[in-house]
Each structure stands twice: as C-alpha cells, then as structure tokens.
PDB file of C-alpha atoms in Angstrom:
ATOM      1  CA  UNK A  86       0.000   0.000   0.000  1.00 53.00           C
ATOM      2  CA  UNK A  87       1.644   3.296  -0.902  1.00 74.00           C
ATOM      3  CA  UNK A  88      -1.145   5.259  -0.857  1.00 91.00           C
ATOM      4  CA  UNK A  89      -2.726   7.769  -2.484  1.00 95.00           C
ATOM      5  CA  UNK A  90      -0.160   9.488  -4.813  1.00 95.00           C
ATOM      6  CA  UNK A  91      -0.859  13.056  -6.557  1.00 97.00           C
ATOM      7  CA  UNK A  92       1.225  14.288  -9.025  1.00 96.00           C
ATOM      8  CA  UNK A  93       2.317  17.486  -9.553  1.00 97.00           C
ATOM      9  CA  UNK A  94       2.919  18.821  -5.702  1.00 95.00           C
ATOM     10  CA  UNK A  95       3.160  22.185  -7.290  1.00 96.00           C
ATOM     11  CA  UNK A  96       2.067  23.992 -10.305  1.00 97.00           C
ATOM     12  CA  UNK A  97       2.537  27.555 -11.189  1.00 98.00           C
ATOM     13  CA  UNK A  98       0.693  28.929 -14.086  1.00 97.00           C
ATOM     14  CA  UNK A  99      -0.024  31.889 -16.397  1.00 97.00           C
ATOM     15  CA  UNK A 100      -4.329  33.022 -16.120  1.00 97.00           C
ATOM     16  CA  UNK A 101      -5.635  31.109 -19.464  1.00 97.00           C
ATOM     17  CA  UNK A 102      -3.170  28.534 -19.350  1.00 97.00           C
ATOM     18  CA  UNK A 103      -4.623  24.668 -19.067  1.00 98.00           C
ATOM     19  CA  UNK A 104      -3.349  22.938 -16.550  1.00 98.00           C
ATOM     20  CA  UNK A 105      -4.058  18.652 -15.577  1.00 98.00           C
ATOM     21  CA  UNK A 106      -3.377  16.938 -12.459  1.00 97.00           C
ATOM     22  CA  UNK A 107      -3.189  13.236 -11.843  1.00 98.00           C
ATOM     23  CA  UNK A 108      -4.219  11.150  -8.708  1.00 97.00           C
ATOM     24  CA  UNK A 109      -2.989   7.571  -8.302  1.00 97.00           C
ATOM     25  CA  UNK A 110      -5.697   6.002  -5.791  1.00 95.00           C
ATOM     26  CA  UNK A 111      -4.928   2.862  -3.690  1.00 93.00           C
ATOM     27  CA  UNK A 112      -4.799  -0.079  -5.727  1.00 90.00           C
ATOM     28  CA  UNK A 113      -7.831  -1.814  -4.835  1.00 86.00           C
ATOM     29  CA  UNK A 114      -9.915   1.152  -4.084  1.00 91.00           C
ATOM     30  CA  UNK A 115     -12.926   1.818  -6.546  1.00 91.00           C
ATOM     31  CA  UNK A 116     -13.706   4.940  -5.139  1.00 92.00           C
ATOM     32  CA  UNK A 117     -12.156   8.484  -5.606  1.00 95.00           C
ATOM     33  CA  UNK A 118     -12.824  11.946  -4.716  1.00 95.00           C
ATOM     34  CA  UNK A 119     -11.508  15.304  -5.830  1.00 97.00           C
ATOM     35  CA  UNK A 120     -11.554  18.365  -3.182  1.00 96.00           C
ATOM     36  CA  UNK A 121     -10.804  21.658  -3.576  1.00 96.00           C
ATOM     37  CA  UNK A 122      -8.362  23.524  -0.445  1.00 96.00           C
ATOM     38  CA  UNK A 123      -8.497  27.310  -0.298  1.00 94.00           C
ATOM     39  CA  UNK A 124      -6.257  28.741   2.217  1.00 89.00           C
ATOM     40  CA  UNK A 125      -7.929  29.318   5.520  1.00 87.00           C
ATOM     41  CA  UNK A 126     -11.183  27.106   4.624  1.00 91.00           C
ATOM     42  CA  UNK A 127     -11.558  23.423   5.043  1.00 93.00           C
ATOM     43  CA  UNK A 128     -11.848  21.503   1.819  1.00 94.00           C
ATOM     44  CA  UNK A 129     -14.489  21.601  -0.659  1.00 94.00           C
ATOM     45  CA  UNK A 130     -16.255  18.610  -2.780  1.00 94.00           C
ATOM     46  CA  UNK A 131     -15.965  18.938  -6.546  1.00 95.00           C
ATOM     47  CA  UNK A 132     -16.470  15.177  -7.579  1.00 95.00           C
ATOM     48  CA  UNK A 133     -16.406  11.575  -7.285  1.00 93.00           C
ATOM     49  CA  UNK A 134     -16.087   8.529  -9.051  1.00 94.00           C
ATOM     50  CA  UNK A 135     -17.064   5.201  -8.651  1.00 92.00           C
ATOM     51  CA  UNK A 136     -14.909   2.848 -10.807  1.00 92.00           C
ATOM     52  CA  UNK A 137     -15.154   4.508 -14.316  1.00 92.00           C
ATOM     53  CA  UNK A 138     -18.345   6.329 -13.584  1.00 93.00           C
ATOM     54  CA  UNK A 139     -18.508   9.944 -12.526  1.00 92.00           C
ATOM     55  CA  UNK A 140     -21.244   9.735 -10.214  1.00 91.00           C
ATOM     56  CA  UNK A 141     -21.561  13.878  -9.032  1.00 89.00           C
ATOM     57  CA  UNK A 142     -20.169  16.908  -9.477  1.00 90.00           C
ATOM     58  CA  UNK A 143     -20.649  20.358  -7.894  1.00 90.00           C
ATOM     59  CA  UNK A 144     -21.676  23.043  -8.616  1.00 86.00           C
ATOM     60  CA  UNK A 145     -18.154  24.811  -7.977  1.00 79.00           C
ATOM     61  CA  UNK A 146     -17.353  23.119 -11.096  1.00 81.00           C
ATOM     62  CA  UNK A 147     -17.923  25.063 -13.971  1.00 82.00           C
ATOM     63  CA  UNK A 148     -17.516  24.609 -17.297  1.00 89.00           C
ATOM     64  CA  UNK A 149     -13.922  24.978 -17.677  1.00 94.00           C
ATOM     65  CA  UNK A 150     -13.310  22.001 -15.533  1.00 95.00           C
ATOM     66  CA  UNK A 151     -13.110  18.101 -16.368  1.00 94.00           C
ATOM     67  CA  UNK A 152     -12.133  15.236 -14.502  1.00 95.00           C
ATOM     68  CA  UNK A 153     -12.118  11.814 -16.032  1.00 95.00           C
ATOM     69  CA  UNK A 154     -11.326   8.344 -14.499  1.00 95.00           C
ATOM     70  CA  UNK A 155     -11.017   5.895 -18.214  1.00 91.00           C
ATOM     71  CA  UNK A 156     -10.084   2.678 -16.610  1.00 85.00           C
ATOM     72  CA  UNK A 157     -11.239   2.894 -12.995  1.00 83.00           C
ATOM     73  CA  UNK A 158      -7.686   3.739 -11.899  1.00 89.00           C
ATOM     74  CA  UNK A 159      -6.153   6.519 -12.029  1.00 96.00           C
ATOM     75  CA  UNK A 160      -8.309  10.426 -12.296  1.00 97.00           C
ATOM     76  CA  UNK A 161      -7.063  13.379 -13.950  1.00 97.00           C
ATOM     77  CA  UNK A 162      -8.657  16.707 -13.280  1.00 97.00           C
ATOM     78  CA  UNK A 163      -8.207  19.399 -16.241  1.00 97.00           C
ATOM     79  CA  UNK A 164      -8.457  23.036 -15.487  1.00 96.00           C
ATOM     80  CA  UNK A 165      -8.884  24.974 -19.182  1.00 96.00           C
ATOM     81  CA  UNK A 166      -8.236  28.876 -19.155  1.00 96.00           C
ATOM     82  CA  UNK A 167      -7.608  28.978 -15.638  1.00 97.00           C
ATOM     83  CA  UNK A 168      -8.218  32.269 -13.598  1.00 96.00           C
ATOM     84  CA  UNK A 169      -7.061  33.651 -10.495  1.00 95.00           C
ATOM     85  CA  UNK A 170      -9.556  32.583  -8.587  1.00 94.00           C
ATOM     86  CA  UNK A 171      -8.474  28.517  -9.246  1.00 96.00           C
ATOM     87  CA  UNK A 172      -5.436  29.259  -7.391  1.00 97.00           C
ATOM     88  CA  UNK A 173      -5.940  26.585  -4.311  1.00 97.00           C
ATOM     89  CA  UNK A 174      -4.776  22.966  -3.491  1.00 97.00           C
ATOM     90  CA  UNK A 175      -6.156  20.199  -5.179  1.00 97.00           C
ATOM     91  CA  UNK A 176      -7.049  16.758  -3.131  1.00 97.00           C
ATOM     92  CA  UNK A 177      -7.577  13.651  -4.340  1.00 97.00           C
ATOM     93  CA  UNK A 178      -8.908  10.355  -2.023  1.00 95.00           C
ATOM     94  CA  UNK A 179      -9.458   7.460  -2.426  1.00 93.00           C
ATOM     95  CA  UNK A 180     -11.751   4.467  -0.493  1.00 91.00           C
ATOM     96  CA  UNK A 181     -12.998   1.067  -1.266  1.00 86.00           C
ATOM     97  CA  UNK A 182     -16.856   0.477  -1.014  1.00 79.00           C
ATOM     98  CA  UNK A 183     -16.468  -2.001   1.557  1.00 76.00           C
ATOM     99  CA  UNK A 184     -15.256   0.364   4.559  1.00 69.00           C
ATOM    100  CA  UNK A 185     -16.709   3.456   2.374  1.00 60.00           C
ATOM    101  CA  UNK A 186     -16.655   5.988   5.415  1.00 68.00           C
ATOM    102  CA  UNK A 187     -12.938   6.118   5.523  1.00 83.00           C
ATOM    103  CA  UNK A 188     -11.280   8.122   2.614  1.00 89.00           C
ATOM    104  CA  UNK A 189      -7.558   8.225   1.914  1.00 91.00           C
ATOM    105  CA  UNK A 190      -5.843  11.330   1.179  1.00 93.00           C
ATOM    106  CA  UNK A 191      -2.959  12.444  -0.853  1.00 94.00           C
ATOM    107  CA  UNK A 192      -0.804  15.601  -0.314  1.00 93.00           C
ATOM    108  CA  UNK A 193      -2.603  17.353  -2.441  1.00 95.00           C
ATOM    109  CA  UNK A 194      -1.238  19.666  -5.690  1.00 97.00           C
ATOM    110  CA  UNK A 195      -1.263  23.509  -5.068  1.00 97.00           C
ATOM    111  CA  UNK A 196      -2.247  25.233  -7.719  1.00 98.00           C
ATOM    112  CA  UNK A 197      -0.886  29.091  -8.528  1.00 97.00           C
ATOM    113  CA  UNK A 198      -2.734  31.072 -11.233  1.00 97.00           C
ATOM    114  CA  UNK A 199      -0.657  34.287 -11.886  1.00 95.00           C
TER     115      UNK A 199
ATOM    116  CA  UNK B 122     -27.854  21.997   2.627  1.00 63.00           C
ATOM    117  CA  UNK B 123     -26.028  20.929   5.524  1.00 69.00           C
ATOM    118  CA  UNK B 124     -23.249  23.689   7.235  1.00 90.00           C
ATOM    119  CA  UNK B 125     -20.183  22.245   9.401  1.00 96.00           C
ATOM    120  CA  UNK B 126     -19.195  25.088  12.187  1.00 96.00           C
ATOM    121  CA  UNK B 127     -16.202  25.399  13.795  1.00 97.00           C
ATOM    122  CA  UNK B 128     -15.812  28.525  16.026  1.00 95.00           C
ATOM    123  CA  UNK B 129     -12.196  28.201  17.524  1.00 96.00           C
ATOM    124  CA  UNK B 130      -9.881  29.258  14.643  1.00 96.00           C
ATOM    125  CA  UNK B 131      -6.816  28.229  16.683  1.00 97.00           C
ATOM    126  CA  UNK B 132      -6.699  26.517  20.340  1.00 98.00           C
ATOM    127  CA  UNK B 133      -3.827  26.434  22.074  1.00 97.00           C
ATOM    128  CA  UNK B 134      -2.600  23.479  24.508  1.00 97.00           C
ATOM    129  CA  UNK B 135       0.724  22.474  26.808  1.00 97.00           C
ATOM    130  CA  UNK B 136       2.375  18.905  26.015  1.00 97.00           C
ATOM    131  CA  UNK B 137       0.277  16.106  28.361  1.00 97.00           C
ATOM    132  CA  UNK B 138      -2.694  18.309  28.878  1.00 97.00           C
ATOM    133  CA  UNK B 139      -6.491  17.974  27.216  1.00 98.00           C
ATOM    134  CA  UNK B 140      -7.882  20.569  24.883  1.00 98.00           C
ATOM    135  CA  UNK B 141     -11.285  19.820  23.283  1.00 98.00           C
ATOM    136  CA  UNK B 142     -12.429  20.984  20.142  1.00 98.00           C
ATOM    137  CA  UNK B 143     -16.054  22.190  19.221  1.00 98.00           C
ATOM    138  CA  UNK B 144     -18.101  21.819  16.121  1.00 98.00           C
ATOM    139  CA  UNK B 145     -21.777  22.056  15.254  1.00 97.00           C
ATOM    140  CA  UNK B 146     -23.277  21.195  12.342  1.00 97.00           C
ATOM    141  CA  UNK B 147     -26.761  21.669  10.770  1.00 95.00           C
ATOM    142  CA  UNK B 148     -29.149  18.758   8.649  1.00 93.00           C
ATOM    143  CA  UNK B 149     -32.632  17.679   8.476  1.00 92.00           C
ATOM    144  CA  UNK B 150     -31.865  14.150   8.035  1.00 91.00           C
ATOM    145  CA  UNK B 151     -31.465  11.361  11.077  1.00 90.00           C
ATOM    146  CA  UNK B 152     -28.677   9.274   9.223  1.00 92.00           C
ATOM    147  CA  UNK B 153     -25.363  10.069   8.686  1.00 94.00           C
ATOM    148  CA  UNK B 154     -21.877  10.395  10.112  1.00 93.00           C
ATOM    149  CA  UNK B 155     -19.262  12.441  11.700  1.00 95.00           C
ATOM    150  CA  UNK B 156     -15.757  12.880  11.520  1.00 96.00           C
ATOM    151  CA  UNK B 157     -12.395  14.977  12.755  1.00 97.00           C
ATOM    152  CA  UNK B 158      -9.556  14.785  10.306  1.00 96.00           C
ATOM    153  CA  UNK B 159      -6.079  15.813  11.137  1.00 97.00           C
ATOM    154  CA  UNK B 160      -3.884  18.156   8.566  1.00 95.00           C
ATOM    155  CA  UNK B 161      -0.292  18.532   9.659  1.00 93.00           C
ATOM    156  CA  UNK B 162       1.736  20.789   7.530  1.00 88.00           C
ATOM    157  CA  UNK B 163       2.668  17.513   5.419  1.00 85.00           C
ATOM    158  CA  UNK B 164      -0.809  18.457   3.906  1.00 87.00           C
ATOM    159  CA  UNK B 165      -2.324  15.393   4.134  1.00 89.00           C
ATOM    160  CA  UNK B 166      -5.677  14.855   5.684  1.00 92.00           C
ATOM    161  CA  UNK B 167      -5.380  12.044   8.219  1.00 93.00           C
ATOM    162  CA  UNK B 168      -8.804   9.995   9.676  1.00 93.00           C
ATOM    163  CA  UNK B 169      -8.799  10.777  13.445  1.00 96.00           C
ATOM    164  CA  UNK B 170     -12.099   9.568  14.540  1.00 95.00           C
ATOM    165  CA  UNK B 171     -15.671   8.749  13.029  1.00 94.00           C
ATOM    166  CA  UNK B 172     -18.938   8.290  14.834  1.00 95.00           C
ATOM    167  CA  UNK B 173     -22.276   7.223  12.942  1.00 93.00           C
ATOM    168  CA  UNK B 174     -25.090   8.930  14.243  1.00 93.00           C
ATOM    169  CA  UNK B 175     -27.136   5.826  15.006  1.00 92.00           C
ATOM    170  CA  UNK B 176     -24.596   5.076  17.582  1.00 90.00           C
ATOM    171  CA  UNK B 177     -25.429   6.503  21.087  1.00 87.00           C
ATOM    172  CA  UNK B 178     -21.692   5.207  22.331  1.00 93.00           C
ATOM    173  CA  UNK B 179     -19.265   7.955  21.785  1.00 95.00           C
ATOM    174  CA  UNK B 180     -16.761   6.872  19.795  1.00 94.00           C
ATOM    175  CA  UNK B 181     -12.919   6.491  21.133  1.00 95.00           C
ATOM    176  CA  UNK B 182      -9.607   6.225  19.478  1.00 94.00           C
ATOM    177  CA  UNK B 183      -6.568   5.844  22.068  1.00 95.00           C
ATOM    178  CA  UNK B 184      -5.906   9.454  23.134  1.00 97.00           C
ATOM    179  CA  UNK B 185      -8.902  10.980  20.920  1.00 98.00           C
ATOM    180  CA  UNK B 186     -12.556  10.713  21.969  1.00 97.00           C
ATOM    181  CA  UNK B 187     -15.949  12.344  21.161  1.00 97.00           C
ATOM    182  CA  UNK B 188     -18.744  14.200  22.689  1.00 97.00           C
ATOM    183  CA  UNK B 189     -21.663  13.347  20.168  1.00 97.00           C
ATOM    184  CA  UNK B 190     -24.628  15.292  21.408  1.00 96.00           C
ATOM    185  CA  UNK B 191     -27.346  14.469  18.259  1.00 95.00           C
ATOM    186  CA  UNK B 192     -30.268  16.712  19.086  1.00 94.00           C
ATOM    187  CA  UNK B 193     -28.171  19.576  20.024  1.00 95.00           C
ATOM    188  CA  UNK B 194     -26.253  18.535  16.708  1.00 96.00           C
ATOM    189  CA  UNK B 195     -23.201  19.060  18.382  1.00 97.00           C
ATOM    190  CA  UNK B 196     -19.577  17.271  17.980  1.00 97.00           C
ATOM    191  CA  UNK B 197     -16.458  17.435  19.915  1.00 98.00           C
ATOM    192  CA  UNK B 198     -13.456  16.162  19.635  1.00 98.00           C
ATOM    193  CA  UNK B 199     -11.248  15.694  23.224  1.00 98.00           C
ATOM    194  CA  UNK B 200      -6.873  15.389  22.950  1.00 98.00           C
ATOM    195  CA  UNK B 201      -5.862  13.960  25.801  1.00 98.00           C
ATOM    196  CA  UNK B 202      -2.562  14.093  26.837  1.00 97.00           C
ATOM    197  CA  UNK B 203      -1.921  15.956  24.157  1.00 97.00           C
ATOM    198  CA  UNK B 204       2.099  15.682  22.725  1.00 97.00           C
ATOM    199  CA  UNK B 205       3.945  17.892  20.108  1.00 96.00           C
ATOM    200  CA  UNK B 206       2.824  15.778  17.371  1.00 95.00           C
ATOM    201  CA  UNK B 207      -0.249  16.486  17.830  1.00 97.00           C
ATOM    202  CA  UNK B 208      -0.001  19.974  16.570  1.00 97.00           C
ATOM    203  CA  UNK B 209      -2.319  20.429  13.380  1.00 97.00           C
ATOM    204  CA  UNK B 210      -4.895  21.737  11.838  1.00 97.00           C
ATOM    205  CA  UNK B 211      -8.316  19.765  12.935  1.00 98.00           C
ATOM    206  CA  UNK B 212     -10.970  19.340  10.438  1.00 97.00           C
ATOM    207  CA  UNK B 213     -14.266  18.438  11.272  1.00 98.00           C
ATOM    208  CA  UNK B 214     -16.354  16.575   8.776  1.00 96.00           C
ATOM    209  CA  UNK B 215     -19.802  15.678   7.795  1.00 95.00           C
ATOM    210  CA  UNK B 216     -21.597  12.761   5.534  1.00 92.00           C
ATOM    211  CA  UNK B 217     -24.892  11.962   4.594  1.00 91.00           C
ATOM    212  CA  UNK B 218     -25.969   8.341   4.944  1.00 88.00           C
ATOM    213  CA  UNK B 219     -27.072   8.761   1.420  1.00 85.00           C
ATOM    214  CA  UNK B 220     -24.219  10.270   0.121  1.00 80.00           C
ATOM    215  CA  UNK B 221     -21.586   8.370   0.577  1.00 78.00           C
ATOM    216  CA  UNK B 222     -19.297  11.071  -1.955  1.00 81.00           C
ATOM    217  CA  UNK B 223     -19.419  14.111   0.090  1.00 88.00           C
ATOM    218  CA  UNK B 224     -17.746  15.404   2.811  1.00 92.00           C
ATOM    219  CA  UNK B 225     -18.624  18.612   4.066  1.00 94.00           C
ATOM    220  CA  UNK B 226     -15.938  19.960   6.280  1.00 95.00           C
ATOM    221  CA  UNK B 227     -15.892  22.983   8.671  1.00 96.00           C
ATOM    222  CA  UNK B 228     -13.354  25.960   8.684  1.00 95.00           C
ATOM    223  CA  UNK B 229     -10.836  24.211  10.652  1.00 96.00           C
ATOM    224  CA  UNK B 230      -9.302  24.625  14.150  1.00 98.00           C
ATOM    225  CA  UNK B 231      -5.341  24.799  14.815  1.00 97.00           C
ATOM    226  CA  UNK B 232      -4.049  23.498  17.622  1.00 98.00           C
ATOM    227  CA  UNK B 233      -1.300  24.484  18.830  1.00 98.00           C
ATOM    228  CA  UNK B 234       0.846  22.136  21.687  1.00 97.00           C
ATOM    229  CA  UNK B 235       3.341  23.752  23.417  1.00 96.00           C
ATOM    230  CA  UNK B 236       6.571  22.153  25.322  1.00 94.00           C
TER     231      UNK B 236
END
C-alpha cells in the first residue's frame, strides 16, 4: 500500500493557461474523490467517481473544468483557461466500497494562477 | 444543505494536557456520520475519529474521543494528553448516509501544543 499518490505537488501557471493533475488512488480502491483547499477554509467537494463512472459533481465546477477516471484507476482533473480565482490545493482520495466511510488522502497539488 | 461550524480558529494546549475541540453542524436528516480529520503541515488529511449517528456510544480512538450530542447537533473532539505531534490543523467533517461522496468539512481549528 503506498497510498494515495498526486502528481504534480506544485504547479505555477499563467491566467488562461490549461493545466491537468493526476491522482494515483490505492490499488484496490474503486472509489475516488476530488476536493478543492483554499487557504484558511476546510476543503471543498468537486467530484467523485465510482470505478469509471462519474457519479456527481458540484456546482463549484464550472464549465472549464473536467475530470475523467477511463479505466477505474487513475483520475485526472483538467483546469482549461484557468483564472485567479483557481489558485488553491487540489485533493484527491481514495476508499474502497467495503469500509466506504474512511477516505484516503494524498498531499494534495497547489495550484498558482498568476 | 447541511453547514459544518467550527468557532475556535486556533486553540492552544501544553504537552500532556487535554484541549477539546467544538463543532456544530446543521441537517434535516437522522442518518449520517461524523468525523475529525487531522492536517499537519505535510498536507495530508489524516482519519482521526468517526462516529455514525445511530450510535449513542461515543466513539474512542486511544488518546482521541468524542462528545456526540445528536439533538443539540453538536460534535467534539477531546486530545488527551496531548504531545507535540499532535499539533495540526483539525478538520471536522460531515456525511450523509445517502451520500456516501461528500464530505462537508468545517473551517478548521489549529491546535497548537506547546513544550
């Protein structure tokens, strides 16, 4: 078990630049979540997956962001013209359905829109 | 829409004493469960404690324990004998029964531990 790995730690970007960000869940986990960190505020749902399947998404997500899961592994979230306001840390979890309360977290990437 | 409150931005504590923690939260529905996760500057969000609310038993990991009060809607989270690892930022957390996706977490609380 290595956990739940996240990949970049740190991006720094230009406003209307795409950026993507991978999470590596727990091997055997079927589940995985994406949160949203802004500094000072505890984090903030943006979308899970079950296996392949999407299953919600927030309402903080607007149109500029996707997150796709093809094979029921890995996730990457996509952030397209990003703005100022996207600047946060980005968690990812993980959790199998079996013991579904407890989520694992990775360390996160933080995300700088200049 | 259920809130998470936390009112203590930052609580401060010496090494091998007990600070407790406070959190309210607000729903309509009877099923669902609680939770305090740990953030140390690592980043990553750490499970301290859960408690489902059909449980009357408040729930108790080694040196971490609860004070679930469910018609006040109230949650608390006691360190005892608190050491310099401890030091963190304390999440509490909130889950509907019926949705097992979301997490809604409060503001946060720091704790602080002092020698």
């Amino acid at each position: 078990d290595t956990g739940v790995s996240q990949d970049p730690r740190h991006k720094i970007t230009k406003r209307g630049q795409n950026v993507t960000f991978r999470c590596d869940p727990i091997s055997e986990h079927n589940r995985l979540y994406w949160y949203r960190q802004t500094l000072g505020q505890g984090p903030e749902f943006l979308t899970y997956f079950q296996n392949e399947a999407q299953l919600e998404k927030s309402r903080l997500l607007s149109d500029r962001f996707s997150a796709e899961r093809p094979k029921g592994s890995f996730s990457t979230l996509e952030i397209q013209r990003t703005e100022q306001g996207d600047s946060a840390m980005y968690l990812c979890a993980s959790s199998d359905s079996a013991t579904n309360e407890k989520l694992f977290f990775g360390s996160g990437t933080q995300l700088s829109v200049l | 829409a259920q809130t998470v409150t936390q009112s203590q931005p930052e609580m401060s504590v010496q090494e091998a004493e007990t600070v407790t923690l406070s959190c309210t939260y607000d729903t309509s529905e009877s099923d669902y469960y609680l939770f305090w996760y740990k953030q140390p500057p690592s980043r990553q969000m750490i499970l301290v404690i859960r408690q489902e609310a059909y449980k009357q038993q408040n729930a108790t990991e080694n040196r971490f324990s609860v004070n679930f009060q469910k018609a006040a809607k109230s949650f608390s989270l006691k360190i005892s004998d608190s050491q310099l690892g401890d030091a963190a930022m304390y999440f509490c957390a909130y889950r509907s029964a019926r949705r097992w996706g979301k997490l809604q977490f409060g503001a946060g609380t720091q704790v602080v531990v002092t020698p």
